[in-house]
PDB file of N, CA, C and O in Angstrom:
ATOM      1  N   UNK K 735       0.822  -1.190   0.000  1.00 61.00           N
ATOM      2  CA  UNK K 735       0.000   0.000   0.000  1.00 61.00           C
ATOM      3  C   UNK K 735       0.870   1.260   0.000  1.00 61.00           C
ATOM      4  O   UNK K 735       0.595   2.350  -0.502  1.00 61.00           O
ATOM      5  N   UNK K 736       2.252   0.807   0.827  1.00 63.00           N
ATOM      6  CA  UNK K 736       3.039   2.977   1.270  1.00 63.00           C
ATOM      7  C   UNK K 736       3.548   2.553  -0.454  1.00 63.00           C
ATOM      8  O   UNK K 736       2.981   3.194  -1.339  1.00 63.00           O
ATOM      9  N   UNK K 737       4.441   1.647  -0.818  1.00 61.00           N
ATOM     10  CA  UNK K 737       5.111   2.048  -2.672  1.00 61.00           C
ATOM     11  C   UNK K 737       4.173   2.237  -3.464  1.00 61.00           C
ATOM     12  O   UNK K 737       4.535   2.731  -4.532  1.00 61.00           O
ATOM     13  N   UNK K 738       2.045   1.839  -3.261  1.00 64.00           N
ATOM     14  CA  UNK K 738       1.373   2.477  -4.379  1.00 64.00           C
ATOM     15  C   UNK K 738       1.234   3.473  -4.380  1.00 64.00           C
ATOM     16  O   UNK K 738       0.637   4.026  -5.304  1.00 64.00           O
ATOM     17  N   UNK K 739       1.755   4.164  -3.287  1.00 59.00           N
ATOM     18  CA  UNK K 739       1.056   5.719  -3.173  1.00 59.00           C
ATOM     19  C   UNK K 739       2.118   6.749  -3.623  1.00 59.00           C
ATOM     20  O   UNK K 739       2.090   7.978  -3.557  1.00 59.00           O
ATOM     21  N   UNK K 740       3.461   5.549  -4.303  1.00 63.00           N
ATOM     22  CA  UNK K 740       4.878   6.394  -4.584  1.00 63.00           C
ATOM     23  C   UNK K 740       4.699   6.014  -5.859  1.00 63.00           C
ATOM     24  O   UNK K 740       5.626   6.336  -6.602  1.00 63.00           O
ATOM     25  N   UNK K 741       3.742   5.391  -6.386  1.00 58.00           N
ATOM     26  CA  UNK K 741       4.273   4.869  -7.952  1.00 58.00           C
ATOM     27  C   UNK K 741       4.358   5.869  -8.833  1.00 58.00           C
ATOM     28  O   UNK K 741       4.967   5.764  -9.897  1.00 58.00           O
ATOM     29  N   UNK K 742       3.599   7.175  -8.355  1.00 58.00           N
ATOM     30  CA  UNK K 742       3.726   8.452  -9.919  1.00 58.00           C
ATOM     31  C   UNK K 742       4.559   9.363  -9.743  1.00 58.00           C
ATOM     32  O   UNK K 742       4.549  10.387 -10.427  1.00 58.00           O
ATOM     33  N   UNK K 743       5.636   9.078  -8.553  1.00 58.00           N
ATOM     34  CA  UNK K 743       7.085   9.918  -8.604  1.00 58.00           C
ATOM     35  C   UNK K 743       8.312  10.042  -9.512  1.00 58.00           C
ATOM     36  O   UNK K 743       9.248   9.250  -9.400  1.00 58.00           O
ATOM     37  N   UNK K 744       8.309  10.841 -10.235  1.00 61.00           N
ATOM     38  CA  UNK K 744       9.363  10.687 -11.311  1.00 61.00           C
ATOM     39  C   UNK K 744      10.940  11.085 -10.753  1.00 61.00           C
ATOM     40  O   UNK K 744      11.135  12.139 -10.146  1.00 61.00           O
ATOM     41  N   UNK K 745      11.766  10.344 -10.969  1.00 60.00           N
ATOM     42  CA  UNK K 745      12.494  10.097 -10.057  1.00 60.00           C
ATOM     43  C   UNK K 745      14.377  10.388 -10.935  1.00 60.00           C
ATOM     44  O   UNK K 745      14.666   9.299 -11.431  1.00 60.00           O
ATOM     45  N   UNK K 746      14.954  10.898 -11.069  1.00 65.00           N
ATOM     46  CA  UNK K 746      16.171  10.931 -12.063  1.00 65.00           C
ATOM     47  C   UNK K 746      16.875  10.140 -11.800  1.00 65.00           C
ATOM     48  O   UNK K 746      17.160   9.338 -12.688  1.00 65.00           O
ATOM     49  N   UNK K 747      17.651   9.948 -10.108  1.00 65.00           N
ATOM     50  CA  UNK K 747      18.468   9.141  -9.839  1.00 65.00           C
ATOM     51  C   UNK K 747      18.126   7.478  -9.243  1.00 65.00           C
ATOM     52  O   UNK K 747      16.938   7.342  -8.949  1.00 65.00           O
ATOM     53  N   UNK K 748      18.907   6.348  -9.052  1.00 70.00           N
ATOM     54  CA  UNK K 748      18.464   5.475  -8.617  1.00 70.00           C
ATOM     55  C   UNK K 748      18.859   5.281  -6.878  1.00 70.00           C
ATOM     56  O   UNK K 748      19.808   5.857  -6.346  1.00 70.00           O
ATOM     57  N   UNK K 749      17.948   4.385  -6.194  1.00 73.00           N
ATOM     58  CA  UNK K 749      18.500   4.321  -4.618  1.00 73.00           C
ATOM     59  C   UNK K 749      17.146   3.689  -3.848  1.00 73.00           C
ATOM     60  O   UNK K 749      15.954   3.679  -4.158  1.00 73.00           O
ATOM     61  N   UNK K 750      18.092   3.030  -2.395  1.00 81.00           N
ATOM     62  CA  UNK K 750      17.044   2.609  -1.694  1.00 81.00           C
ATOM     63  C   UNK K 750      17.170   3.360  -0.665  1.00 81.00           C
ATOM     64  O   UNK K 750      18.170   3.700  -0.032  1.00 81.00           O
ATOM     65  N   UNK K 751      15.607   3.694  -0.491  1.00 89.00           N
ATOM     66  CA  UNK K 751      15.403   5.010   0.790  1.00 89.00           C
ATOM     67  C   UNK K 751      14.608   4.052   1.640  1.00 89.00           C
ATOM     68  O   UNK K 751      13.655   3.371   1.262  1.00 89.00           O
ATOM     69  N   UNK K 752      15.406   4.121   3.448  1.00 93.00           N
ATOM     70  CA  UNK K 752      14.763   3.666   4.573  1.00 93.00           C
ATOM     71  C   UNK K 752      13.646   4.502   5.125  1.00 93.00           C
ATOM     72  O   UNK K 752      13.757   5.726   5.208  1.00 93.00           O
ATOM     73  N   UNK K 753      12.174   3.612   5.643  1.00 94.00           N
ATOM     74  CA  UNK K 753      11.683   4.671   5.632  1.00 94.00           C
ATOM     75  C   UNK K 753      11.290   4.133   7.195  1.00 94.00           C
ATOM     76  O   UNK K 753      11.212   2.905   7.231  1.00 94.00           O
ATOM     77  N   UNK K 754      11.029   4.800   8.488  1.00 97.00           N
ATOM     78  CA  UNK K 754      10.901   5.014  10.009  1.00 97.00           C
ATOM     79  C   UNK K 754       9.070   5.366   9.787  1.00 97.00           C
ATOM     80  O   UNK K 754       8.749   6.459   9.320  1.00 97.00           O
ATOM     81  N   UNK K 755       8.083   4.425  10.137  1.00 96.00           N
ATOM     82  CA  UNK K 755       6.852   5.076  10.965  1.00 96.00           C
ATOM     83  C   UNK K 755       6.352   4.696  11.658  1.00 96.00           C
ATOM     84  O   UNK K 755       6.860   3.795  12.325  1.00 96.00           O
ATOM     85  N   UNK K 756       5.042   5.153  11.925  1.00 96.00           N
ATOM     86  CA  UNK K 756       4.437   4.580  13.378  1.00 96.00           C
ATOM     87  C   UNK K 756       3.204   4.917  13.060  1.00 96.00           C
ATOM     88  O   UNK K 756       3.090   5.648  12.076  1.00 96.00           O
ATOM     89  N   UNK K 757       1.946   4.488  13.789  1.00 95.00           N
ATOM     90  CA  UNK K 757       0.662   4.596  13.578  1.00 95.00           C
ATOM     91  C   UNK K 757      -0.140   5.243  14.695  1.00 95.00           C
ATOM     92  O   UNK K 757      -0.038   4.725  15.806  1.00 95.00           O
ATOM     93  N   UNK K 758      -0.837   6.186  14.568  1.00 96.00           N
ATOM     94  CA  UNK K 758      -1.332   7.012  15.507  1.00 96.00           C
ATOM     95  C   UNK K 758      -2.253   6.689  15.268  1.00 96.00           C
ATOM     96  O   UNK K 758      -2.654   6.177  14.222  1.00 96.00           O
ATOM     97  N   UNK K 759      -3.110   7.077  16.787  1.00 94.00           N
ATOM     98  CA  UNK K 759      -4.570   6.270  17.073  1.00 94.00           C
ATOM     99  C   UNK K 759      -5.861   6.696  16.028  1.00 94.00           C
ATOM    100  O   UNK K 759      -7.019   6.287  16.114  1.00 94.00           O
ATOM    101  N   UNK K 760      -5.417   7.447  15.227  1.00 94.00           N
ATOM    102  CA  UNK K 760      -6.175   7.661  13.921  1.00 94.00           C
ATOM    103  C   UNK K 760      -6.230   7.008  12.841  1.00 94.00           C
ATOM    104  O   UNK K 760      -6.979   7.386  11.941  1.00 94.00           O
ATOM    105  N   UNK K 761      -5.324   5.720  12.692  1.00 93.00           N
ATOM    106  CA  UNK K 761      -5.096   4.857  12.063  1.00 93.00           C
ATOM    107  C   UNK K 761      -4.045   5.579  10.245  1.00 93.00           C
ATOM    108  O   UNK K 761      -4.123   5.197   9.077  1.00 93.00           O
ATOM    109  N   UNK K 762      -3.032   6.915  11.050  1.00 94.00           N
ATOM    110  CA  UNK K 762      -3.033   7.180  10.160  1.00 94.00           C
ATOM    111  C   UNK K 762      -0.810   7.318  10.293  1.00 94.00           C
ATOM    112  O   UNK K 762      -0.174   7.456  11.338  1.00 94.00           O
ATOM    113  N   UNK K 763      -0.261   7.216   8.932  1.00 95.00           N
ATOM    114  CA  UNK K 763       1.306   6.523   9.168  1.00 95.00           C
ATOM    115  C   UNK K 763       1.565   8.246   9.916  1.00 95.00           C
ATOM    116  O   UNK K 763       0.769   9.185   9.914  1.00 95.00           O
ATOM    117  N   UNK K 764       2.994   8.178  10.513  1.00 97.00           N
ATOM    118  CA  UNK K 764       3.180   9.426  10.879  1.00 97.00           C
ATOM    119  C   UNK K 764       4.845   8.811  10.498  1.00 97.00           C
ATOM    120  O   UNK K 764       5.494   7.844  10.896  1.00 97.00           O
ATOM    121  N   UNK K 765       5.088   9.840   9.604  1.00 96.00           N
ATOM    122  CA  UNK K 765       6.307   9.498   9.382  1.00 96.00           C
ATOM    123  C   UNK K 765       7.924  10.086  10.287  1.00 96.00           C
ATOM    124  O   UNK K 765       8.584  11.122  10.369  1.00 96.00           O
ATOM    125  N   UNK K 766       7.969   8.638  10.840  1.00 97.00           N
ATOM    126  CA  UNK K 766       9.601   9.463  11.953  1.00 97.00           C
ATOM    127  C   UNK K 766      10.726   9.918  10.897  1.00 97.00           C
ATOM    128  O   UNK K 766      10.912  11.134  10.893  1.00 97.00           O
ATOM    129  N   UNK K 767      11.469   9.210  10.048  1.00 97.00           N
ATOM    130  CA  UNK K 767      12.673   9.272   9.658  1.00 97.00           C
ATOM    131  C   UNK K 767      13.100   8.472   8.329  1.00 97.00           C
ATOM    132  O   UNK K 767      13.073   7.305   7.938  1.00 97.00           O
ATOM    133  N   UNK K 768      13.395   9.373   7.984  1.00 95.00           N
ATOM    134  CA  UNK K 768      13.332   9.123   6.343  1.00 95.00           C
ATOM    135  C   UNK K 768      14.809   9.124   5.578  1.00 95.00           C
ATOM    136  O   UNK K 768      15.298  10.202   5.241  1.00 95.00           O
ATOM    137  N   UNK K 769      15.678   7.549   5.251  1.00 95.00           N
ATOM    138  CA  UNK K 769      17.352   7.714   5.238  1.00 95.00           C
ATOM    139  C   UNK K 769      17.341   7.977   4.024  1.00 95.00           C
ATOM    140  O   UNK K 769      16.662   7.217   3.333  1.00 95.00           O
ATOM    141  N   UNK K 770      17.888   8.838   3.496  1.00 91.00           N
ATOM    142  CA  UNK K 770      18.561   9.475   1.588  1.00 91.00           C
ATOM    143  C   UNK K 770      18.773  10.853   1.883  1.00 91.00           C
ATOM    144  O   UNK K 770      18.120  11.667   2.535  1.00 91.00           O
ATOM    145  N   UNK K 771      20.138  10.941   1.071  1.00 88.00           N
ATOM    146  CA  UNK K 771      20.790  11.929   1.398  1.00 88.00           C
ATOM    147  C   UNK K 771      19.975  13.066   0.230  1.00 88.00           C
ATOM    148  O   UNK K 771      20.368  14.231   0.184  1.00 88.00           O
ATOM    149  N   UNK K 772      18.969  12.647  -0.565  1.00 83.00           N
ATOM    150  CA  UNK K 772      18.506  13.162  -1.345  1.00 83.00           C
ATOM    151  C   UNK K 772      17.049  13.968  -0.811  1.00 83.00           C
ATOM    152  O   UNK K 772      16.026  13.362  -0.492  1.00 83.00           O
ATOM    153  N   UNK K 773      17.207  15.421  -0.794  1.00 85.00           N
ATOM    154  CA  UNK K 773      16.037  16.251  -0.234  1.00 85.00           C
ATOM    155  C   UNK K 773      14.486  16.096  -0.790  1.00 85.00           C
ATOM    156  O   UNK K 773      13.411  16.255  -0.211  1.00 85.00           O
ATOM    157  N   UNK K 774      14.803  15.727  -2.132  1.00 83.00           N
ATOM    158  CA  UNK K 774      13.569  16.014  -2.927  1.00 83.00           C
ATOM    159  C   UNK K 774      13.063  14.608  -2.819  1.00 83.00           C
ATOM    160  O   UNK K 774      11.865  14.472  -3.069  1.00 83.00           O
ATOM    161  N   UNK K 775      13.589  13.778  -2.569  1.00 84.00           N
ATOM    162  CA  UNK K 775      12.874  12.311  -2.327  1.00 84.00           C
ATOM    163  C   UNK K 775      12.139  12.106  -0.829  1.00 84.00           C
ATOM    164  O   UNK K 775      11.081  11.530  -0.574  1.00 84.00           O
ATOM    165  N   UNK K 776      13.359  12.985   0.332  1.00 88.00           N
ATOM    166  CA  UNK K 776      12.297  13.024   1.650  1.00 88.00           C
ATOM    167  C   UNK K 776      11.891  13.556   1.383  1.00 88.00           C
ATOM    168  O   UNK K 776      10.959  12.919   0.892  1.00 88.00           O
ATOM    169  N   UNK K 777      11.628  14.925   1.141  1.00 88.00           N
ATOM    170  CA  UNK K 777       9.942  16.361   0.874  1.00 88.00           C
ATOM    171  C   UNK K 777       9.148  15.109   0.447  1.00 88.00           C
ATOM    172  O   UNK K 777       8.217  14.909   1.227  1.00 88.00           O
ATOM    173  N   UNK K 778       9.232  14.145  -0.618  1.00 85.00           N
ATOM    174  CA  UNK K 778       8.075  13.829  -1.261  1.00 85.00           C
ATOM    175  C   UNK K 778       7.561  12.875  -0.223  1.00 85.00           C
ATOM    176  O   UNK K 778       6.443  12.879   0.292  1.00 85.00           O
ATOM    177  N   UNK K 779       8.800  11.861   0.051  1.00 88.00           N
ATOM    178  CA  UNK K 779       7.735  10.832   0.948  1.00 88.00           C
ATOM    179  C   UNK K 779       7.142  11.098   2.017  1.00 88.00           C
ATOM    180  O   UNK K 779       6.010  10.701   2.293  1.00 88.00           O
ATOM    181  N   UNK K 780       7.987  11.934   2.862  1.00 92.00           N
ATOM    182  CA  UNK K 780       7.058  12.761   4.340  1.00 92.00           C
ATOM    183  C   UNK K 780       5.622  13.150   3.842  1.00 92.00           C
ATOM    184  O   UNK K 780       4.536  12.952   4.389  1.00 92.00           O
ATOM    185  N   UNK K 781       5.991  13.900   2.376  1.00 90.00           N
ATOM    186  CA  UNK K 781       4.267  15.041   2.149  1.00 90.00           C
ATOM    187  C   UNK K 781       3.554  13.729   1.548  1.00 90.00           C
ATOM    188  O   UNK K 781       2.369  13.935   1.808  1.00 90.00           O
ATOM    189  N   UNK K 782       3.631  12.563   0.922  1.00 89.00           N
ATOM    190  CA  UNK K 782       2.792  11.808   0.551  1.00 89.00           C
ATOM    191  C   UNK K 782       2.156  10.794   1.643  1.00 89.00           C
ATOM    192  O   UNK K 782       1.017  10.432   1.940  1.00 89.00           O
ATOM    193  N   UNK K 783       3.333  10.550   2.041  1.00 89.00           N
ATOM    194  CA  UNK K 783       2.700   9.437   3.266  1.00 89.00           C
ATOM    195  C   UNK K 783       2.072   9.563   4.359  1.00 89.00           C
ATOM    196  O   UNK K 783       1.137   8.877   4.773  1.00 89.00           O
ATOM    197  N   UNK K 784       2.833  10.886   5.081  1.00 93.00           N
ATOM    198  CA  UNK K 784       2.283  11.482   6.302  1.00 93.00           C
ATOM    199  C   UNK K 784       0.827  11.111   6.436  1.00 93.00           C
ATOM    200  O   UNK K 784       0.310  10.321   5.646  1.00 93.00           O
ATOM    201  N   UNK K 785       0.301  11.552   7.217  1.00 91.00           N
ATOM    202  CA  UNK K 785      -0.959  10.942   7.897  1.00 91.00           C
ATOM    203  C   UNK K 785      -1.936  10.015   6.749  1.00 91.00           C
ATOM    204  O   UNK K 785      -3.071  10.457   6.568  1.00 91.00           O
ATOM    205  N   UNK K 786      -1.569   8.860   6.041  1.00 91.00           N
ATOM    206  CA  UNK K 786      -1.723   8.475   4.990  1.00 91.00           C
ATOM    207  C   UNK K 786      -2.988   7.072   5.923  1.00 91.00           C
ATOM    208  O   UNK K 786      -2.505   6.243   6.694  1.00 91.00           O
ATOM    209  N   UNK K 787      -3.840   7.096   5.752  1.00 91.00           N
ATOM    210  CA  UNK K 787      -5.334   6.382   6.223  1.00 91.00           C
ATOM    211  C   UNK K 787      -4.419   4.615   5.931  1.00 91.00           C
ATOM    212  O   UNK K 787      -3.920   4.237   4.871  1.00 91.00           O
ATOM    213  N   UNK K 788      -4.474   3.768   7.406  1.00 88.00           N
ATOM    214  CA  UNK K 788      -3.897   2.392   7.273  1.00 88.00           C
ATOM    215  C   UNK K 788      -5.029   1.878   8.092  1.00 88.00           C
ATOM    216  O   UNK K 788      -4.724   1.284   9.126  1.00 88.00           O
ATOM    217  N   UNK K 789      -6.465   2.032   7.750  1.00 81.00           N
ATOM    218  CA  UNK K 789      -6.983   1.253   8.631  1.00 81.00           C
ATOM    219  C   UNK K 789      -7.033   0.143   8.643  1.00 81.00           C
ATOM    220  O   UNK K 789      -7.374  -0.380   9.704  1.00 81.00           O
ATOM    221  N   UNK K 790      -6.675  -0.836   7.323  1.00 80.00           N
ATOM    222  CA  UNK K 790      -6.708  -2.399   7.160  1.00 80.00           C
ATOM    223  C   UNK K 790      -5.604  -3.038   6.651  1.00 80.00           C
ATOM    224  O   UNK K 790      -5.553  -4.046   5.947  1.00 80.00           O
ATOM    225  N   UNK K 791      -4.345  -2.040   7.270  1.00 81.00           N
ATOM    226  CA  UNK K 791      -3.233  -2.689   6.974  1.00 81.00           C
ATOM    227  C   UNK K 791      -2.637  -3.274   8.161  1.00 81.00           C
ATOM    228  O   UNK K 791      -1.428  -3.501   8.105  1.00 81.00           O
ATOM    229  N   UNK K 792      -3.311  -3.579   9.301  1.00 87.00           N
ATOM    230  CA  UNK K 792      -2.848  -4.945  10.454  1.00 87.00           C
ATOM    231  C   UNK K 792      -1.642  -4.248  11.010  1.00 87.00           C
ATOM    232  O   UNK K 792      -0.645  -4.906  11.307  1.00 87.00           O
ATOM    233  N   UNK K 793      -1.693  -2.693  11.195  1.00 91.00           N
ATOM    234  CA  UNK K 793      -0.556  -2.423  11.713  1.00 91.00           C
ATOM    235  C   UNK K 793      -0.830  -1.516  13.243  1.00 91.00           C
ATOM    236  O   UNK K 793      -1.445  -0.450  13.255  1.00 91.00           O
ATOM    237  N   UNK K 794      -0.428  -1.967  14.102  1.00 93.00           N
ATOM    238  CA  UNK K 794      -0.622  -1.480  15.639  1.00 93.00           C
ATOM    239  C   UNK K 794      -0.156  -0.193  15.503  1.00 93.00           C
ATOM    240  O   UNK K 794       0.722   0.246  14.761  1.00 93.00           O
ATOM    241  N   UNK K 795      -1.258   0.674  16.777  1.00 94.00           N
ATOM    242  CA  UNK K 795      -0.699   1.959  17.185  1.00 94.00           C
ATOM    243  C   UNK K 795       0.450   1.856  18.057  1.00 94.00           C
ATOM    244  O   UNK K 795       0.561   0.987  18.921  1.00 94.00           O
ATOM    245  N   UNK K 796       1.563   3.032  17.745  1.00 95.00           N
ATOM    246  CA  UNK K 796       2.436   3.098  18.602  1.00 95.00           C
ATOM    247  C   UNK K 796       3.722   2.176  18.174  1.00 95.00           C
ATOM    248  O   UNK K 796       4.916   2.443  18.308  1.00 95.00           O
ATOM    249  N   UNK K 797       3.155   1.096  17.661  1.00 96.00           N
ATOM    250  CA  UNK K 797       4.481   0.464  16.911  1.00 96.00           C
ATOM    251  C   UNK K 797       5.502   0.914  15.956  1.00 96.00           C
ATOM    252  O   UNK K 797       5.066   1.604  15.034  1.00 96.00           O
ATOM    253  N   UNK K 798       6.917   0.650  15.972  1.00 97.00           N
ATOM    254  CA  UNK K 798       7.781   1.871  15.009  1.00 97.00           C
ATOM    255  C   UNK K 798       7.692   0.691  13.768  1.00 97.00           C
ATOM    256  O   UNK K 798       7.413  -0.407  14.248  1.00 97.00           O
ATOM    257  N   UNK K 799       7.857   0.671  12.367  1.00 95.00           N
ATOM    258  CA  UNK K 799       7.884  -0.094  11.261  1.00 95.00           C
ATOM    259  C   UNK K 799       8.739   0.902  10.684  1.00 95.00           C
ATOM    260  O   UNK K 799       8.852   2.115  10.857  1.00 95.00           O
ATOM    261  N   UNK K 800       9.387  -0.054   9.853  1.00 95.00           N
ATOM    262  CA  UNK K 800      10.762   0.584   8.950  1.00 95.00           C
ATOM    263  C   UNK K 800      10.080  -0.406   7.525  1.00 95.00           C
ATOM    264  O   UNK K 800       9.402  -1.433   7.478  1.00 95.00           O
ATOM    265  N   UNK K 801      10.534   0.307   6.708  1.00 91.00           N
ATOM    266  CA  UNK K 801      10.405  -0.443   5.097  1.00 91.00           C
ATOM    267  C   UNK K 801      11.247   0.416   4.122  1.00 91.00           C
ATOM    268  O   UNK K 801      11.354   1.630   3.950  1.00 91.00           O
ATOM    269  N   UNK K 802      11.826  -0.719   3.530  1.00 90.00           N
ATOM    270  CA  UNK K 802      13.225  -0.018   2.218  1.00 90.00           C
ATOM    271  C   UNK K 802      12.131   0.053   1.218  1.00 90.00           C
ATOM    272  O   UNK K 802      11.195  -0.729   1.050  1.00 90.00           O
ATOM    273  N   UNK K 803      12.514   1.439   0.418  1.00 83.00           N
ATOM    274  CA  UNK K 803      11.733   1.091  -1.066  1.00 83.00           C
ATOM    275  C   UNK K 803      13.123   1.926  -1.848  1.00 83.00           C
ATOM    276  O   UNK K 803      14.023   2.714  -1.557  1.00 83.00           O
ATOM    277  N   UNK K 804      12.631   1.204  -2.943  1.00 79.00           N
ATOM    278  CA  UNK K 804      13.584   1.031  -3.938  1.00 79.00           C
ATOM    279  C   UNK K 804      13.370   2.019  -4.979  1.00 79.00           C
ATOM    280  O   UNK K 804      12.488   1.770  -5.801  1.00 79.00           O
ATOM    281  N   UNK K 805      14.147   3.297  -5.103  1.00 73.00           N
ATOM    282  CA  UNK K 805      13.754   4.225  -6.412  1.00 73.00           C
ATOM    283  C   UNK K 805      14.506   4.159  -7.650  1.00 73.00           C
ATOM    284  O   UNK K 805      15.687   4.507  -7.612  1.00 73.00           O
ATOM    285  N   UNK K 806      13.848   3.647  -9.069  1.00 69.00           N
ATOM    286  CA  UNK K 806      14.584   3.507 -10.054  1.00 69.00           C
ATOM    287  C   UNK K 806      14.724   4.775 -11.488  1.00 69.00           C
ATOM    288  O   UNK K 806      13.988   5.583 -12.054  1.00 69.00           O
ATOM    289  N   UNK K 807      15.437   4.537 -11.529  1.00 62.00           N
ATOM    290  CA  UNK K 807      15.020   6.370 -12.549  1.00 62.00           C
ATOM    291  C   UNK K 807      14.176   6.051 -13.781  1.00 62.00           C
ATOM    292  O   UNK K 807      14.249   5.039 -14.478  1.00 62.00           O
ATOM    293  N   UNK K 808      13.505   6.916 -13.898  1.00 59.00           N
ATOM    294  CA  UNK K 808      12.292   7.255 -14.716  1.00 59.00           C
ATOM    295  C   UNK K 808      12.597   7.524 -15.997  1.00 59.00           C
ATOM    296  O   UNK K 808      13.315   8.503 -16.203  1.00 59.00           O
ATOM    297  N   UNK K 809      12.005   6.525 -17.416  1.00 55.00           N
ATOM    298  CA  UNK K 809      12.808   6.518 -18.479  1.00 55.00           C
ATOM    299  C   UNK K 809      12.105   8.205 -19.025  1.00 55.00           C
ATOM    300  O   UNK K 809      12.520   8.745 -20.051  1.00 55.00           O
TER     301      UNK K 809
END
């Protein structure tokens, strides 16, 4: 569900960005920490994902979850 909501990012360079969140009792991601030394890839995933609706993705409040996604450059 978080890489469909990245699929229409056009992207120049390639890389895997770590991504830090947690779920607030709104059932919604709150993003902690975001690893790439690349600015324009965190701006995007913080502003896309941030309070991004997980109500039926089986994921507990308060729990921290990490997930690598993989950015490939855009022909």
């Amino acid at each position: 569900m978080i890489k469909k909501n990245l699929e229409d990012f056009e992207f120049e360079n390639e890389g895997f960005v770590d991504v830090l969140f947690t779920v607030n009792s709104d059932d919604e991601l709150v993003i902690l920490n975001v690893k790439t030394d690349d600015s324009e890839i965190k701006k995007y995933i913080k502003s896309t994902l941030n309070s991004l609706k997980v109500e039926d993705a089986n994921l507990y409040v308060g729990k921290n979850y990490s997930i690598k996604i993989n950015f490939t450059r855009s022909n």
